[in-house]
Short mmCIF file of C-alpha atoms in Angstrom, two decimals:
data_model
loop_
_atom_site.label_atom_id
_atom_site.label_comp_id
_atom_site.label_asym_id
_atom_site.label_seq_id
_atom_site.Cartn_x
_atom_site.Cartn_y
_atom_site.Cartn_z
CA UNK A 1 83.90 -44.79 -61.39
CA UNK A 2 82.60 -43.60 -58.25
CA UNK A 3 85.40 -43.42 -55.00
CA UNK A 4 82.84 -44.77 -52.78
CA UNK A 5 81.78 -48.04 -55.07
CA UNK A 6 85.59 -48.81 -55.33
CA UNK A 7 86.49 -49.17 -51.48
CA UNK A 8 86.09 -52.02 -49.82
CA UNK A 9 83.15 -52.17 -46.33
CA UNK A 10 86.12 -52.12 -43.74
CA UNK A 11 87.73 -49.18 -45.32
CA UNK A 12 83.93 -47.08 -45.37
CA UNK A 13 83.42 -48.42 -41.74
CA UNK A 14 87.09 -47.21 -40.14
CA UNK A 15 86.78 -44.31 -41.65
CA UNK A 16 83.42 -43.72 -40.42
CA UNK A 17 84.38 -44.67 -36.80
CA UNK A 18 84.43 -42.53 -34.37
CA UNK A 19 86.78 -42.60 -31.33
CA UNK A 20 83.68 -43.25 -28.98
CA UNK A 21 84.37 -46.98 -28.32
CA UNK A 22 88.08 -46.49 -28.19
CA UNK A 23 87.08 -44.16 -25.30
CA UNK A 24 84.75 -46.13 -23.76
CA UNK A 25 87.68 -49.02 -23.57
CA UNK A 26 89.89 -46.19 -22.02
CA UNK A 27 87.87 -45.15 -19.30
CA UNK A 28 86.59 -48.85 -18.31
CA UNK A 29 82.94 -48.38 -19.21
CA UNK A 30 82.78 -51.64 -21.65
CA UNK A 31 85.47 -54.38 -22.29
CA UNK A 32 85.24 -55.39 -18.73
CA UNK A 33 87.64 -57.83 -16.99
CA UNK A 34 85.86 -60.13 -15.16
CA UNK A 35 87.17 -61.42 -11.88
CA UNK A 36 84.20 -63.23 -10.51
CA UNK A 37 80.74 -63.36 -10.59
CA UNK A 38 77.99 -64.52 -8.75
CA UNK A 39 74.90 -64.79 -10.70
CA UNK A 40 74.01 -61.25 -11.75
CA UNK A 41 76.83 -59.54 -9.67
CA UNK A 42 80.62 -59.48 -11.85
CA UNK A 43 83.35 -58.09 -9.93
CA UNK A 44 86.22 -56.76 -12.38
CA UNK A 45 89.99 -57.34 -11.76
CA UNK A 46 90.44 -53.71 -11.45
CA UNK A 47 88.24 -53.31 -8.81
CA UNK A 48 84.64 -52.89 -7.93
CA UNK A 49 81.27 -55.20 -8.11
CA UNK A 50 78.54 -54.43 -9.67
CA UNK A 51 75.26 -55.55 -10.92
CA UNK A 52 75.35 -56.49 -15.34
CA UNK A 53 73.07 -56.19 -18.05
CA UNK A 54 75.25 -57.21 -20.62
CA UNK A 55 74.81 -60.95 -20.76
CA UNK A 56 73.11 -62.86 -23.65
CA UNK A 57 72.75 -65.50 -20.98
CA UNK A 58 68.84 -64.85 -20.76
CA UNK A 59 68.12 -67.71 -18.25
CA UNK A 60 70.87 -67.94 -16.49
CA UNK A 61 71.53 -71.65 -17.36
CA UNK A 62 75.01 -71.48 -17.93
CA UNK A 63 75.66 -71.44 -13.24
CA UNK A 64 73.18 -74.19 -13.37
CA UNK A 65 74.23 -76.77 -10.88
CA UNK A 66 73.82 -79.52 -13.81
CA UNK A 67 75.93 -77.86 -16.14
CA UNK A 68 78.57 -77.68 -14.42
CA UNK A 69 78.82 -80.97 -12.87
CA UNK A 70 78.31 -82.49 -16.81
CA UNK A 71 81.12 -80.18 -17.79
CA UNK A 72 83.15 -81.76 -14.65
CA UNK A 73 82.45 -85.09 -15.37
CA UNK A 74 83.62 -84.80 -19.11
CA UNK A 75 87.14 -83.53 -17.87
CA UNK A 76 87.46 -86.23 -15.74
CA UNK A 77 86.76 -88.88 -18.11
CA UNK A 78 87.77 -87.26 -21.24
CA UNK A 79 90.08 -84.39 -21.20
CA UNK A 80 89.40 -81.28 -22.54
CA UNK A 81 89.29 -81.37 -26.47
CA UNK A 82 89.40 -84.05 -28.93
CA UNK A 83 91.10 -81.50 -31.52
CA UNK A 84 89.56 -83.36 -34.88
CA UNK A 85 86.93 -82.79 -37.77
CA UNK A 86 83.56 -84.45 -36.52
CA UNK A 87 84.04 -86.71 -39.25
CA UNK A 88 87.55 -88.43 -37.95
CA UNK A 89 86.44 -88.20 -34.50
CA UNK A 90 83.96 -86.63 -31.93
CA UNK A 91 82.49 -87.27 -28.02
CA UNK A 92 79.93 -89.07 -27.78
CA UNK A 93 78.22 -86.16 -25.99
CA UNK A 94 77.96 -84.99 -29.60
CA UNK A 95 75.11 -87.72 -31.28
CA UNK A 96 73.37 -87.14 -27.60
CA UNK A 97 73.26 -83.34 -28.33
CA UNK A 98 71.27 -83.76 -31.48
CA UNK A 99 69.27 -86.96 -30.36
CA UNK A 100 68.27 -84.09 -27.36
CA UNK A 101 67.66 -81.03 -29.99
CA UNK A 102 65.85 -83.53 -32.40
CA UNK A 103 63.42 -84.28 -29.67
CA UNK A 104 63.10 -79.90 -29.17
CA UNK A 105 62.66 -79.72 -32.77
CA UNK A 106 60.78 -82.52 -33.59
CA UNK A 107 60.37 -84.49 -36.90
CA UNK A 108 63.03 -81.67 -38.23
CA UNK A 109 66.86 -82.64 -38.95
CA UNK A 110 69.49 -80.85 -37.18
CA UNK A 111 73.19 -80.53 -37.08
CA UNK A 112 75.53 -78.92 -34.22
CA UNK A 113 78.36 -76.56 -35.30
CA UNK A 114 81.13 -74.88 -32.91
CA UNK A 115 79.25 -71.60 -33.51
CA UNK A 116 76.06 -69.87 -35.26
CA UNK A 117 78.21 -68.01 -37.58
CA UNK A 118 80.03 -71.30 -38.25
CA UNK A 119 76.44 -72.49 -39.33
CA UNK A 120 76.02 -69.41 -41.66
CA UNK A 121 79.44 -70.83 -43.25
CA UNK A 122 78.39 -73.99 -43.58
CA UNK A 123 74.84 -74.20 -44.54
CA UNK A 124 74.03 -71.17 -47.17
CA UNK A 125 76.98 -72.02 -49.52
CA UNK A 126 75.03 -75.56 -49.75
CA UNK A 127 71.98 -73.82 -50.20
CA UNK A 128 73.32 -71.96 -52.84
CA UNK A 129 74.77 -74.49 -54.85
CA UNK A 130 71.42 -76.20 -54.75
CA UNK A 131 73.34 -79.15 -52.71
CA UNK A 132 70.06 -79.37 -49.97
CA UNK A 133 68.19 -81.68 -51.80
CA UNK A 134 64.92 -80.88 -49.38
CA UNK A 135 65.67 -77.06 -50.63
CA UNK A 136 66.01 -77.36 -54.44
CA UNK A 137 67.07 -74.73 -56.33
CA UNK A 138 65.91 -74.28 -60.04
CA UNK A 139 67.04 -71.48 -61.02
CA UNK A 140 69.74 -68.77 -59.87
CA UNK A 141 69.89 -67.71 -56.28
CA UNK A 142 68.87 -63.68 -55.75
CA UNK A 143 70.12 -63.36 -52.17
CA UNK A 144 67.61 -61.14 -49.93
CA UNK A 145 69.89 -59.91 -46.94
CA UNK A 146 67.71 -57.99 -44.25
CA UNK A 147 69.10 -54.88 -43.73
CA UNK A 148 68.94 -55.64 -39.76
CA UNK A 149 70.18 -59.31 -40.17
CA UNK A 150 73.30 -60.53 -37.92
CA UNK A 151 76.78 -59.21 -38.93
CA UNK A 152 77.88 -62.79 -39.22
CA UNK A 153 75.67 -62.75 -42.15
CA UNK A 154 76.55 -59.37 -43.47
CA UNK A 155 80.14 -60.15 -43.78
CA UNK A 156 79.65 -63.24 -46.38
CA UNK A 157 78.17 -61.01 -49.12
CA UNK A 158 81.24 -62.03 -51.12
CA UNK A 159 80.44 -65.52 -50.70
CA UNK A 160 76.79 -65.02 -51.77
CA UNK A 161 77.72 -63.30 -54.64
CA UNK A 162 79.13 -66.39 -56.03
CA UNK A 163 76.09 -68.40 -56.34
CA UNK A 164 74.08 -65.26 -56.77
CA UNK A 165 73.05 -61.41 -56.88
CA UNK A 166 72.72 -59.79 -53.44
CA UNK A 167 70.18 -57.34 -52.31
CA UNK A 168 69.09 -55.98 -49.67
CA UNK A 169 66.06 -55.33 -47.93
CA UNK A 170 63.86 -54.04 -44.89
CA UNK A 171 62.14 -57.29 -43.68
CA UNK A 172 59.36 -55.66 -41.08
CA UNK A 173 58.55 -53.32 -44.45
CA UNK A 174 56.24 -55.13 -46.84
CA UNK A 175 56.94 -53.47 -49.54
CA UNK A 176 60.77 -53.85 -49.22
CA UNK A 177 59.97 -57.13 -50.17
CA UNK A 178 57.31 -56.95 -52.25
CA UNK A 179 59.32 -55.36 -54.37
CA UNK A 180 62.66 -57.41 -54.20
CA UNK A 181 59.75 -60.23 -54.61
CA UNK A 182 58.29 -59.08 -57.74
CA UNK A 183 61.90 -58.47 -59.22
CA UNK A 184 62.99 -61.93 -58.64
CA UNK A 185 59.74 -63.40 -60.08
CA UNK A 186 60.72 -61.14 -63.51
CA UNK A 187 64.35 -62.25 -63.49
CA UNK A 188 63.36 -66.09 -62.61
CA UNK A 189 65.37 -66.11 -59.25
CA UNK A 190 65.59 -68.33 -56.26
CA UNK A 191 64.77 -65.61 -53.81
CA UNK A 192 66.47 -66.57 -50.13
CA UNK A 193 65.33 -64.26 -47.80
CA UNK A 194 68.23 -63.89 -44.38
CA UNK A 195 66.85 -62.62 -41.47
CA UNK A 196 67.10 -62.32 -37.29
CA UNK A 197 64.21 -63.79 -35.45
CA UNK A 198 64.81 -61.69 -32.61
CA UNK A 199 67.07 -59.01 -33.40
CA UNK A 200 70.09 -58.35 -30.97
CA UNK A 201 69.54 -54.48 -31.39
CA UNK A 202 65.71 -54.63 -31.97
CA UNK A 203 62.31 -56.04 -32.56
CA UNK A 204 60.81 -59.01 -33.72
CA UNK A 205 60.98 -60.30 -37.52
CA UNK A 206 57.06 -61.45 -38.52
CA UNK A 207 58.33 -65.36 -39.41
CA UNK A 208 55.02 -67.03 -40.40
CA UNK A 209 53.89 -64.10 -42.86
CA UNK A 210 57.69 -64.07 -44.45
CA UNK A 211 57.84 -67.45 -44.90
CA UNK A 212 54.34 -67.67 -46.68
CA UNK A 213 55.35 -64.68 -48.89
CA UNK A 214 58.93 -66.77 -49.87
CA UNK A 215 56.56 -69.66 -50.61
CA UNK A 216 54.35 -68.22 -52.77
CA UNK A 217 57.62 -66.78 -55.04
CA UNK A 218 59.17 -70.37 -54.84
CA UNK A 219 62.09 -68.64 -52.37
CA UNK A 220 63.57 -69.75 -49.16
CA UNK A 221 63.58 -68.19 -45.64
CA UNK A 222 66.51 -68.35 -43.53
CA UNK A 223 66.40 -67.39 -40.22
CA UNK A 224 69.25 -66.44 -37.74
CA UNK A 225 67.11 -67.12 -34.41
CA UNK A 226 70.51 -67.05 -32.29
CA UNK A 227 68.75 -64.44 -29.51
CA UNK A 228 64.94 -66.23 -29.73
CA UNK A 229 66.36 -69.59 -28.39
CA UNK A 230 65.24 -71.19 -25.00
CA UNK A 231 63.72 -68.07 -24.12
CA UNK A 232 60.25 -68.81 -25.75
CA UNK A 233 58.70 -72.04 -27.44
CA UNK A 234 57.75 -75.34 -26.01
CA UNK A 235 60.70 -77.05 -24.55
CA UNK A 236 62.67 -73.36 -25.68
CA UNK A 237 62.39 -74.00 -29.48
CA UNK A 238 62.67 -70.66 -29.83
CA UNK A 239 60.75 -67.30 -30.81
CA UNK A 240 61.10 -68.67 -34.78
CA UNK A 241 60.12 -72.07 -34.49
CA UNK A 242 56.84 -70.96 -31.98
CA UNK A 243 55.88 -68.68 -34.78
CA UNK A 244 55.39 -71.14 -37.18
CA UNK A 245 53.81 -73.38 -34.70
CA UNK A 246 56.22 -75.90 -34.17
CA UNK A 247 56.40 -77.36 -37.61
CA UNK A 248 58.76 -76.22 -39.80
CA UNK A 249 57.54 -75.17 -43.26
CA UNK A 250 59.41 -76.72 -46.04
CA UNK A 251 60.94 -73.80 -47.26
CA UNK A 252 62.40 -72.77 -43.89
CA UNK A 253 65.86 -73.22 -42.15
CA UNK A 254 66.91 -72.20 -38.65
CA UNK A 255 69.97 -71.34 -37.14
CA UNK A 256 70.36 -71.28 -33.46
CA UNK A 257 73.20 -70.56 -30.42
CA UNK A 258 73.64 -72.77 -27.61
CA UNK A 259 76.00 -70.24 -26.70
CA UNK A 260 72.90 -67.43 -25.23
CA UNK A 261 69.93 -68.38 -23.84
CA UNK A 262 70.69 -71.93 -24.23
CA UNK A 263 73.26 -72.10 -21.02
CA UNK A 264 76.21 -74.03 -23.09
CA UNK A 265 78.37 -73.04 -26.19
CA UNK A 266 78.00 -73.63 -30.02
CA UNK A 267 75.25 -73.11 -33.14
CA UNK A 268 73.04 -75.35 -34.68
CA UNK A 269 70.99 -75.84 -37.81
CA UNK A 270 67.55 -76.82 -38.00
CA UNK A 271 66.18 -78.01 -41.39
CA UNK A 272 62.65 -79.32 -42.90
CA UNK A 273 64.24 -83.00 -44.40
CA UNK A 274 66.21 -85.09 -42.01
CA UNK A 275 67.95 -86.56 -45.65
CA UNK A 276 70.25 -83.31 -45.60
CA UNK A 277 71.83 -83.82 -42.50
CA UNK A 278 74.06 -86.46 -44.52
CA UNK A 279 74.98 -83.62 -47.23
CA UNK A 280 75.50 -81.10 -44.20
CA UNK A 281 78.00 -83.38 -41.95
CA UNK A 282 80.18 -84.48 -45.48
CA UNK A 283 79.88 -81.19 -47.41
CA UNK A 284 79.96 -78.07 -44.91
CA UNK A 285 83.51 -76.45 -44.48
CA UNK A 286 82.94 -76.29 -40.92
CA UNK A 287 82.49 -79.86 -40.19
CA UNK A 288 84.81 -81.24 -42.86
CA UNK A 289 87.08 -78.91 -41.94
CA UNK A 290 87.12 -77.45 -38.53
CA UNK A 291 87.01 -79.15 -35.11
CA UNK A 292 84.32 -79.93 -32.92
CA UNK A 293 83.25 -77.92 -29.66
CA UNK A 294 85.34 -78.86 -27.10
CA UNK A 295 84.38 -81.54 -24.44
CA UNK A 296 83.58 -79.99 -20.94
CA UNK A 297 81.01 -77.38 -23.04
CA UNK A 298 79.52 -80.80 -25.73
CA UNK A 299 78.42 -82.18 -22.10
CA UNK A 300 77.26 -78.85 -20.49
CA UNK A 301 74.86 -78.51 -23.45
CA UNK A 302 73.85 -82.11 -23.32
CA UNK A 303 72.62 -81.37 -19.76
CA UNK A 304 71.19 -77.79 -20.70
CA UNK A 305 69.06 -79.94 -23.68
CA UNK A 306 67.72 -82.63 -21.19
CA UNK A 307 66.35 -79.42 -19.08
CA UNK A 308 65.37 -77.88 -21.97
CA UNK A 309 62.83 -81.00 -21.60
CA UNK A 310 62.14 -80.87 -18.44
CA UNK A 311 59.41 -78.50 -17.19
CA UNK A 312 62.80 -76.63 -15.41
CA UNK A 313 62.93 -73.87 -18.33
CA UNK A 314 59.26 -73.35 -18.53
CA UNK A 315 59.76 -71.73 -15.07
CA UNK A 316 62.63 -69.78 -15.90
CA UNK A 317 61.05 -68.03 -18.87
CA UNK A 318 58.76 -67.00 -16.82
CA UNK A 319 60.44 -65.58 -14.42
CA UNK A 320 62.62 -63.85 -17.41
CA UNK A 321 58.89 -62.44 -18.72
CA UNK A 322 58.32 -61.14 -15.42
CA UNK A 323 61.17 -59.07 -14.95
CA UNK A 324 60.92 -58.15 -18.61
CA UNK A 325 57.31 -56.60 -18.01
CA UNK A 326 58.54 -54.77 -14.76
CA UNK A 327 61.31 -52.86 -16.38
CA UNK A 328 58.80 -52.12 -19.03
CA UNK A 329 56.85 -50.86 -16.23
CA UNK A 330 59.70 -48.92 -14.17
CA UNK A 331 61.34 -47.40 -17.54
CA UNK A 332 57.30 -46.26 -18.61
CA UNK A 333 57.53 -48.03 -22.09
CA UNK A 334 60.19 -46.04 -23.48
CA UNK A 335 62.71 -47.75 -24.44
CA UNK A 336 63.22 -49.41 -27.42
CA UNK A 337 61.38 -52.99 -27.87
CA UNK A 338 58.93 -52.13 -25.22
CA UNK A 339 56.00 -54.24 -24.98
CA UNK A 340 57.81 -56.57 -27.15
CA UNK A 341 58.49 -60.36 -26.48
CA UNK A 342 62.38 -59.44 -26.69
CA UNK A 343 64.46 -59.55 -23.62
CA UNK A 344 66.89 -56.55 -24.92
CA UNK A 345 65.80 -53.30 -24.52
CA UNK A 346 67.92 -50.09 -25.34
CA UNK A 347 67.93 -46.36 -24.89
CA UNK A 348 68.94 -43.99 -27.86
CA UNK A 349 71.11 -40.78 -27.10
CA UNK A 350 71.37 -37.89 -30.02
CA UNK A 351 75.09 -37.97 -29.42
CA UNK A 352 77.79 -39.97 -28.61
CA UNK A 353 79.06 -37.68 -26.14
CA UNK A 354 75.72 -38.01 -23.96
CA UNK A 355 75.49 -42.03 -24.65
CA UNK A 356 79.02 -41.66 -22.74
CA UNK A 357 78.15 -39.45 -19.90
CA UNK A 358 75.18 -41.49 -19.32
CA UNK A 359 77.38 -45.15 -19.22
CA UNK A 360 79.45 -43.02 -16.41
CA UNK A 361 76.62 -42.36 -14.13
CA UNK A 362 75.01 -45.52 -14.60
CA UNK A 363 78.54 -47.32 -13.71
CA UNK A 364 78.74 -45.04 -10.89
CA UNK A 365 75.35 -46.22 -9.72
CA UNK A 366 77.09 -49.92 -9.89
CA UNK A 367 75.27 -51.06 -13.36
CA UNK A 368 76.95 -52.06 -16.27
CA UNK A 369 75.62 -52.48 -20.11
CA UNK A 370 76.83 -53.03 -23.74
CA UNK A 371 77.59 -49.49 -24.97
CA UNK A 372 76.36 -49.21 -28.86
CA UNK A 373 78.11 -46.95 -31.60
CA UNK A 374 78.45 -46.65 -35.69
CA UNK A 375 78.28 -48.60 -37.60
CA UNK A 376 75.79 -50.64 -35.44
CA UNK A 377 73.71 -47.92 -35.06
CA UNK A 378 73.36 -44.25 -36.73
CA UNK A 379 76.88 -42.20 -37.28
CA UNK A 380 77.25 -39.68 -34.02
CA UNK A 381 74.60 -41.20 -31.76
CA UNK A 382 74.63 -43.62 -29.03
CA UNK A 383 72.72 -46.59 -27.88
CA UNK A 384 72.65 -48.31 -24.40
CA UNK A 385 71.61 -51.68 -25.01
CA UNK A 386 70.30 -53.92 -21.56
CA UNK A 387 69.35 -57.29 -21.44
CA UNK A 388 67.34 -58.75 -19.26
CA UNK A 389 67.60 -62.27 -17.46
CA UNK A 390 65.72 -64.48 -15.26
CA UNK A 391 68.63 -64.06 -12.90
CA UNK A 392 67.72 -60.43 -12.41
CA UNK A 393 66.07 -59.85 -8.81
CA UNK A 394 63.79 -57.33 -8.63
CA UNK A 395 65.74 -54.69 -7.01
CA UNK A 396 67.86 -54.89 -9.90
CA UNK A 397 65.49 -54.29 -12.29
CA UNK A 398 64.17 -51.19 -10.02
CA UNK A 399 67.32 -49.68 -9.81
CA UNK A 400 67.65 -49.12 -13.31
CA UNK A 401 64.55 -47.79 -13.42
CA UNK A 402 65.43 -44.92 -11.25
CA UNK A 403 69.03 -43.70 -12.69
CA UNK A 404 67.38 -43.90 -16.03
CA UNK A 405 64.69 -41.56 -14.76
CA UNK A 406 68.14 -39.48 -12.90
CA UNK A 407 69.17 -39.53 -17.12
CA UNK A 408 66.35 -38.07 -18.10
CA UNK A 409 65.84 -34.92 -15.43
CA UNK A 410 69.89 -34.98 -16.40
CA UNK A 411 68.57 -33.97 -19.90
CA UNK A 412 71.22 -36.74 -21.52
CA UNK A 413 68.23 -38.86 -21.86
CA UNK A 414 65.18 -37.54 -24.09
CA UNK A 415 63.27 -40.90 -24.73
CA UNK A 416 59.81 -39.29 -25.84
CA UNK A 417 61.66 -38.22 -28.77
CA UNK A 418 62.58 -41.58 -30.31
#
């Protein structure tokens, strides 16, 4: 048998790690310490403040005035954790939470877990199994993992594979799936397609057309919209529930973070048939099983749902567009995502060596970012990944414009070729 088929995805990723990240630990240019902050500006314990664009915080919400007071107020009246299964005991901040989401995503069921992956864990096993009775499955599950899908998905092939084959596929290439599609039809499979909405790397996943194609081959489509949340959507539904036009198609479910965009902490499920919620609160590990998010945060996304309603976050994805289109402007399209309705952009490096030279100039320049290495991206190159937030001021958003441009008469930076 072949070496390679017989060791395990840890073992192939270690030993196809390079020392990159290690160094960029070493010589403080990610894995920051943070001190303090106000809004945009962190200052580390080790000295120095300076301006981020590593935050998946794309509003800002979570210094809002109201979530913090909420989060106060729950202390004060109820501690910090009741450490219990939802189904011996929760908050009552918890039923207000998905009252609140149930009026974002409305005539849909939904169900609040401690994290998105948690949903992943809790929902697709029951999808699986065929235990959703407003997703029936009538014949075997053929899992269809999107190559660029979350890692929190990734990681439960083992799981899938016990309800089901596993393949996987390029989502924003039709035929990719027209051909996992076609092989499922022959074999009489369920086909459940996994994908990101908005991916945390890159680009957007086209929901409506994937969802008709799943239809029309009696599949499911699962979406992972964790980074589309709040920033998009009436009342910030989400990039993944706007593409379908705010009604969820039957064969459809959505995961989502509160923990990003949304201001507050946690995952969520959305689903087509409020009857599953029942099956999902007495049958998914997580909930049966695992405790509930803790108080102070169950309030602070109570509050960050009721302005979610509120006409507050219409303004503040605009102002997130805005700054959005300028660093499009500043950075001349050329980043990755550009022109996109994503609020991460990144710049690609041919090695890791110049991805690391570049972090140090633009820390020395008092700008920080999520450094990106193998296995997330291509073995030996680099990736700067920077997201972008209403919080940004334009002077921010300028002066990463210009060291960019310093990267690029550098020669570290070569953006016309990618």
């Amino acid at each position: 048998m072949n070496e390679e088929i017989e060791r395990d995805w840890m073992t192939i990723r270690r030993d196809n790690t390079s020392g990159a990240l290690g160094t960029a630990y070493e010589a403080g240019l990610t894995g920051f310490t943070v001190a303090s902050r106000e809004g945009k500006r962190i200052t580390l314990q080790d000295g120095g403040t300076f301006t981020e664009f590593v935050s998946c915080s794309y509003l800002g919400l979570e210094t809002h005035p109201a979530l913090i007071e909420a989060a106060r107020q729950a202390m004060m009246t109820g501690g910090l954790h009741l450490s219990s299964s939802r189904s011996a005991m929760h908050p009552t901040y918890l039923p207000q939470l998905e009252s609140l989401l149930g009026a974002i995503y409305k005539d849909c069921g939904v169900s609040v877990f401690t994290s998105t992956s948690s949903v992943h864990l809790g929902i697709l096993p029951l999808l699986g199994s065929g235990s959703l009775k407003g997703y029936p499955i009538q014949k075997r599950v053929h899992w269809l993992l999107d190559k660029t899908a979350h890692a929190s998905m990734q990681i439960l092939r083992g799981i899938f594979q016990q309800f089901g084959k596993v393949s996987r596929v390029q989502s924003t290439d039709p035929d990719s799936i027209s051909v996992a599609l076609k092989r499922c039809i022959e074999h009489q499979e369920t086909p459940v397609l996994l994908v990101d909405g908005i991916g945390s790397m890159s680009g957007l996943v086209p929901i409506a057309e994937l969802s008709r194609q799943m239809e029309e081959a009696g599949g499911y489509l699962y979406v992972d919209d964790a980074h589309g949340v709040s920033i998009t959507g009436r009342h910030g539904a989400g990039y993944a529930f706007s593409s379908v036009q705010h009604v969820l198609p039957s064969n459809m479910i959505l995961a989502g973070s509160l923990s990003k965009a949304f201001g507050g902490s946690g995952g969520f499920v959305v689903l087509a048939d409020q009857r599953d919620i029942e099956s999902i609160q007495t049958l998914a590990n997580p909930l049966v099983f695992g405790h509930s998010i803790m108080l102070p945060m169950l309030a602070a996304n109570v509050a960050a749902a009721k302005l979610h309603l509120s006409e507050e976050v219409d303004v503040l994805q605009q102002r997130l567009w805005k700054n959005v289109r300028l660093f499009d402007l500043v950075t001349g399209n050329r980043l990755l995502n550009a022109g996109i309705q994503s609020p991460v952009r990144g710049a690609f490096f041919e090695t890791e060596d110049a991805g690391l030279k570049a972090i140090r100039i633009l820390r020395a320049n008092g700008i920080l970012l999520f450094p990106v290495f193998y296995p997330i991206i291509t073995k030996g190159k680099a990736m700067l990944r920077f997201a972008i937030s209403a919080d940004h001021c334009e002077t921010d958003i300028r002066q990463l414009g210009t060291v960019l441009e310093e990267l690029v008469e550098a020669g570290l930076w070569m953006p016309d070729g990618h």
